[in-house]
Coordinates of C-alpha atoms in Angstrom, one line a residue:
M1 CA 91.0 96.9 95.7
I2 CA 94.1 95.1 97.0
R3 CA 94.3 92.6 99.5
C4 CA 97.7 91.0 101.0
E5 CA 97.9 88.2 103.5
N6 CA 101.0 87.0 105.0
V7 CA 103.2 87.9 101.9
K8 CA 106.5 86.5 102.1
K9 CA 109.6 86.8 99.8
R10 CA 113.1 85.7 99.9
F11 CA 116.1 86.4 97.8
G12 CA 118.6 83.3 98.4
D13 CA 118.9 83.2 102.3
V14 CA 117.8 87.0 102.9
E15 CA 113.8 87.3 103.8
V16 CA 113.1 90.6 102.5
L17 CA 109.2 90.5 103.3
K18 CA 108.4 88.5 106.5
G19 CA 104.8 88.7 106.4
I20 CA 102.9 91.5 105.1
D21 CA 99.2 92.1 105.7
L22 CA 97.6 95.0 103.9
R23 CA 94.3 96.2 102.4
V24 CA 93.9 99.0 99.9
E25 CA 90.3 100.4 99.6
A26 CA 89.0 101.6 95.9
G27 CA 90.1 105.4 95.7
E28 CA 92.6 105.3 98.6
V29 CA 96.2 106.8 98.5
V30 CA 98.6 104.6 100.4
V31 CA 102.2 106.2 100.7
I32 CA 104.7 103.6 101.9
I33 CA 107.8 105.1 103.5
G34 CA 110.8 103.8 105.4
P35 CA 114.7 103.3 105.2
S36 CA 116.5 101.8 102.1
G37 CA 116.4 98.0 102.4
S38 CA 113.4 97.9 104.3
G39 CA 111.3 96.1 101.6
K40 CA 109.2 98.8 100.1
S41 CA 110.1 98.1 96.3
T42 CA 109.9 94.6 96.6
F43 CA 106.6 94.6 98.4
L44 CA 105.4 97.1 95.5
R45 CA 106.7 94.9 92.7
C46 CA 104.7 91.9 94.5
L47 CA 101.6 93.9 94.3
N48 CA 101.5 93.0 90.4
Y49 CA 103.6 90.0 90.3
L50 CA 106.8 91.4 88.8
E51 CA 108.3 89.6 91.9
K52 CA 106.8 86.1 92.5
I53 CA 105.9 85.9 96.3
D54 CA 107.1 82.7 98.4
N55 CA 104.2 82.6 100.6
G56 CA 100.9 84.3 101.2
M57 CA 98.2 85.7 98.8
V58 CA 97.7 88.8 96.8
H59 CA 94.3 89.8 95.7
V60 CA 93.8 92.4 93.2
N61 CA 90.4 93.8 92.3
G62 CA 88.9 90.6 93.8
K63 CA 91.1 88.5 91.8
L64 CA 94.0 86.2 93.3
L65 CA 97.2 87.3 91.2
G66 CA 100.0 84.8 90.4
K67 CA 98.3 81.5 91.6
R68 CA 95.4 79.5 90.9
E69 CA 93.5 76.8 93.3
V70 CA 93.9 73.1 91.7
G71 CA 92.6 70.3 93.5
G72 CA 92.2 72.4 96.7
R73 CA 95.9 74.0 96.7
L74 CA 97.6 76.8 95.2
V75 CA 99.6 76.4 92.1
E76 CA 101.6 78.9 90.1
D77 CA 99.1 80.7 87.5
K78 CA 99.8 80.9 83.8
E79 CA 101.7 83.9 82.6
K80 CA 98.9 84.8 80.1
H81 CA 96.4 84.9 83.0
I82 CA 98.7 87.0 85.2
N83 CA 99.3 89.2 82.3
K84 CA 95.5 89.7 81.7
L85 CA 95.2 90.7 85.6
R86 CA 98.0 93.1 85.4
E87 CA 96.4 95.2 82.8
D88 CA 94.2 96.5 85.8
I89 CA 97.7 97.7 87.5
G90 CA 99.6 100.5 85.9
M91 CA 103.1 101.1 87.5
V92 CA 105.7 103.9 87.1
F93 CA 109.4 103.2 87.9
Q94 CA 112.3 105.2 89.3
Q95 CA 114.0 105.1 85.8
F96 CA 111.2 105.7 83.3
N97 CA 111.9 102.7 81.2
L98 CA 110.6 104.4 77.9
F99 CA 111.4 103.0 74.5
P100 CA 114.2 105.2 73.1
H101 CA 113.4 104.6 69.5
M102 CA 109.8 105.5 69.9
T103 CA 108.5 109.3 70.5
A104 CA 106.5 110.3 73.5
L105 CA 103.4 109.6 71.8
G106 CA 104.6 106.1 70.3
N107 CA 105.3 105.2 74.0
V108 CA 102.0 105.9 75.2
I109 CA 100.2 104.2 72.4
E110 CA 102.3 101.0 72.2
A111 CA 100.5 98.8 74.8
P112 CA 96.9 99.7 74.1
V113 CA 97.6 98.9 70.3
M114 CA 99.5 95.8 70.9
V115 CA 97.8 94.3 74.1
K116 CA 94.5 95.6 73.9
K117 CA 94.3 95.5 70.1
M118 CA 93.0 99.4 69.9
S119 CA 92.8 101.0 66.6
K120 CA 95.8 103.2 65.8
D121 CA 93.6 106.2 65.3
Q122 CA 91.8 105.6 68.5
A123 CA 95.1 104.9 70.4
V124 CA 96.6 108.3 68.9
K125 CA 93.4 110.2 70.1
K126 CA 93.6 108.9 73.7
G127 CA 97.4 109.2 73.7
L128 CA 97.4 113.0 72.8
E129 CA 94.5 113.4 75.6
L130 CA 96.8 111.6 78.1
L131 CA 99.9 113.7 77.0
D132 CA 97.8 116.8 77.5
K133 CA 96.6 115.4 80.9
V134 CA 100.2 115.5 82.0
G135 CA 100.9 118.8 80.6
L136 CA 103.1 117.3 77.5
K137 CA 100.9 117.3 74.5
E138 CA 103.2 119.6 72.6
K139 CA 106.2 117.1 73.1
A140 CA 104.2 114.2 71.5
N141 CA 106.7 113.8 68.7
E142 CA 109.7 114.3 70.8
Y143 CA 112.0 111.4 71.5
P144 CA 113.0 110.4 75.1
N145 CA 116.6 111.9 74.8
R146 CA 115.2 115.2 74.0
L147 CA 113.1 115.3 77.0
S148 CA 113.9 116.2 80.5
G149 CA 113.9 113.6 83.4
G150 CA 110.6 115.3 84.7
Q151 CA 109.0 115.2 81.1
K152 CA 110.1 111.7 80.6
Q153 CA 108.5 110.5 84.3
R154 CA 105.4 112.2 82.8
V155 CA 105.4 110.5 79.7
A156 CA 105.7 107.1 81.7
I157 CA 102.7 108.1 83.9
A158 CA 100.6 108.8 80.7
R159 CA 101.8 105.5 79.3
A160 CA 100.7 103.7 82.2
L161 CA 97.3 105.5 82.2
A162 CA 96.8 104.3 78.4
M163 CA 95.8 100.8 79.5
N164 CA 93.0 102.4 81.8
P165 CA 94.3 100.9 85.1
K166 CA 92.2 100.6 88.2
I167 CA 95.2 100.9 90.4
M168 CA 98.4 102.7 90.0
L169 CA 101.8 101.7 91.7
F170 CA 104.6 104.4 91.8
D171 CA 108.2 103.2 92.8
E172 CA 110.1 106.3 94.1
P173 CA 109.0 108.0 90.8
T174 CA 110.9 111.2 91.7
S175 CA 114.3 109.6 92.9
A176 CA 116.0 110.0 89.7
L177 CA 115.2 113.3 89.0
D178 CA 116.9 116.7 89.8
P179 CA 115.3 118.5 92.7
E180 CA 113.7 121.4 90.7
L181 CA 112.0 118.7 88.2
V182 CA 110.3 116.7 91.2
G183 CA 107.4 119.2 91.6
E184 CA 106.0 118.6 88.0
V185 CA 105.9 115.1 88.6
L186 CA 104.1 115.2 92.0
Q187 CA 101.7 117.5 90.6
V188 CA 100.6 115.1 87.9
M189 CA 100.2 112.3 90.9
K190 CA 98.2 114.7 92.9
Q191 CA 95.5 115.4 90.2
L192 CA 95.3 111.6 89.9
A193 CA 94.7 111.4 93.7
K194 CA 91.8 114.1 93.3
E195 CA 90.2 112.0 90.5
G196 CA 89.9 109.1 92.7
M197 CA 92.7 106.9 91.5
T198 CA 93.6 104.0 93.7
M199 CA 97.2 104.4 94.3
V200 CA 100.1 103.0 96.2
V201 CA 103.1 104.9 96.3
V202 CA 106.7 104.4 97.6
T203 CA 108.5 107.7 98.0
H204 CA 110.8 109.7 100.1
E205 CA 108.7 112.9 99.4
M206 CA 107.3 113.4 102.7
G207 CA 105.6 116.4 101.8
F208 CA 103.6 114.8 99.2
A209 CA 102.8 112.0 102.0
R210 CA 101.6 114.5 104.4
E211 CA 99.4 116.4 101.4
V212 CA 98.1 113.7 99.5
A213 CA 98.1 110.1 101.2
D214 CA 94.8 108.9 103.0
R215 CA 97.2 106.5 104.8
V216 CA 101.0 106.3 105.5
I217 CA 102.7 103.1 106.0
F218 CA 106.2 102.8 107.7
M219 CA 108.1 99.8 106.7
D220 CA 111.5 98.5 108.3
G221 CA 113.0 95.0 108.1
G222 CA 110.6 93.6 106.0
Y223 CA 107.5 94.4 108.2
I224 CA 104.9 96.8 108.3
V225 CA 105.9 98.6 111.7
E226 CA 103.4 101.5 111.8
Q227 CA 100.5 102.7 109.7
G228 CA 98.0 105.5 109.9
P229 CA 96.6 108.7 108.7
P230 CA 99.5 111.1 107.9
Q231 CA 98.7 113.5 110.6
E232 CA 99.1 110.6 113.3
V233 CA 102.3 108.9 111.7
F234 CA 104.2 112.3 111.2
T235 CA 103.1 114.3 114.4
N236 CA 102.6 111.5 116.9
P237 CA 104.4 108.1 115.8
Q238 CA 103.9 105.3 118.2
H239 CA 106.8 103.1 117.3
V240 CA 110.4 103.8 118.2
R241 CA 111.6 102.9 114.6
T242 CA 109.1 105.4 113.1
R243 CA 110.3 108.1 115.5
E244 CA 114.0 107.3 114.7
F245 CA 113.4 107.3 110.9
L246 CA 111.4 110.6 111.0
S247 CA 113.9 112.4 113.3
H248 CA 116.5 112.1 110.4
I249 CA 114.4 113.3 107.5
R250 CA 112.8 116.3 109.1

């Protein structure tokens, strides 16, 4: 579902990603952990080309993302084509990014109506189903300022699901939440994993990683340092940096 080859990204003189190779299979849940500044969130944003990569290739669902071949060389793709491929990739951010002037339902139906040209009636029907799925059907007509952080994040998940993505990316989706609200968001994510959604999750929630991940990736200094099943990575890490990192968060 995702194939990355030698992905590099720099901001000015700082090389944040130093050559990432990764494959994610359909239905796989991959959780990325690591210290702040290791490149985790930048890498996630490269997977839907919110960040343009400086080197390498990203294939999503068998299609090259962000670049196209012209005369035997790769050139930057047109934004229109990139946006079309992005429709297969849902993304949930740390800060919710809901439209404050729209209700919960309005936030969920906006993209299907505007981008996919879905009828308003059809979008509302599906939007209510998705809000029900995340446990918020009764909040459909509430505005974001009347919702808790956990409720906002669940609306954001419903909004991403409204485009019928094949892949869901989560960028530290619980880091902005009060501790007592984290569980309600993780519960929705666990349900998505059970349903077979392909997911790449950047998180500090080690319990979630242990319970839900098919594979845990430890990043440090712009590299993938170690990866494997959660049981192996958490109980018998092979790399010294992984051991150091885990020793500080247990």
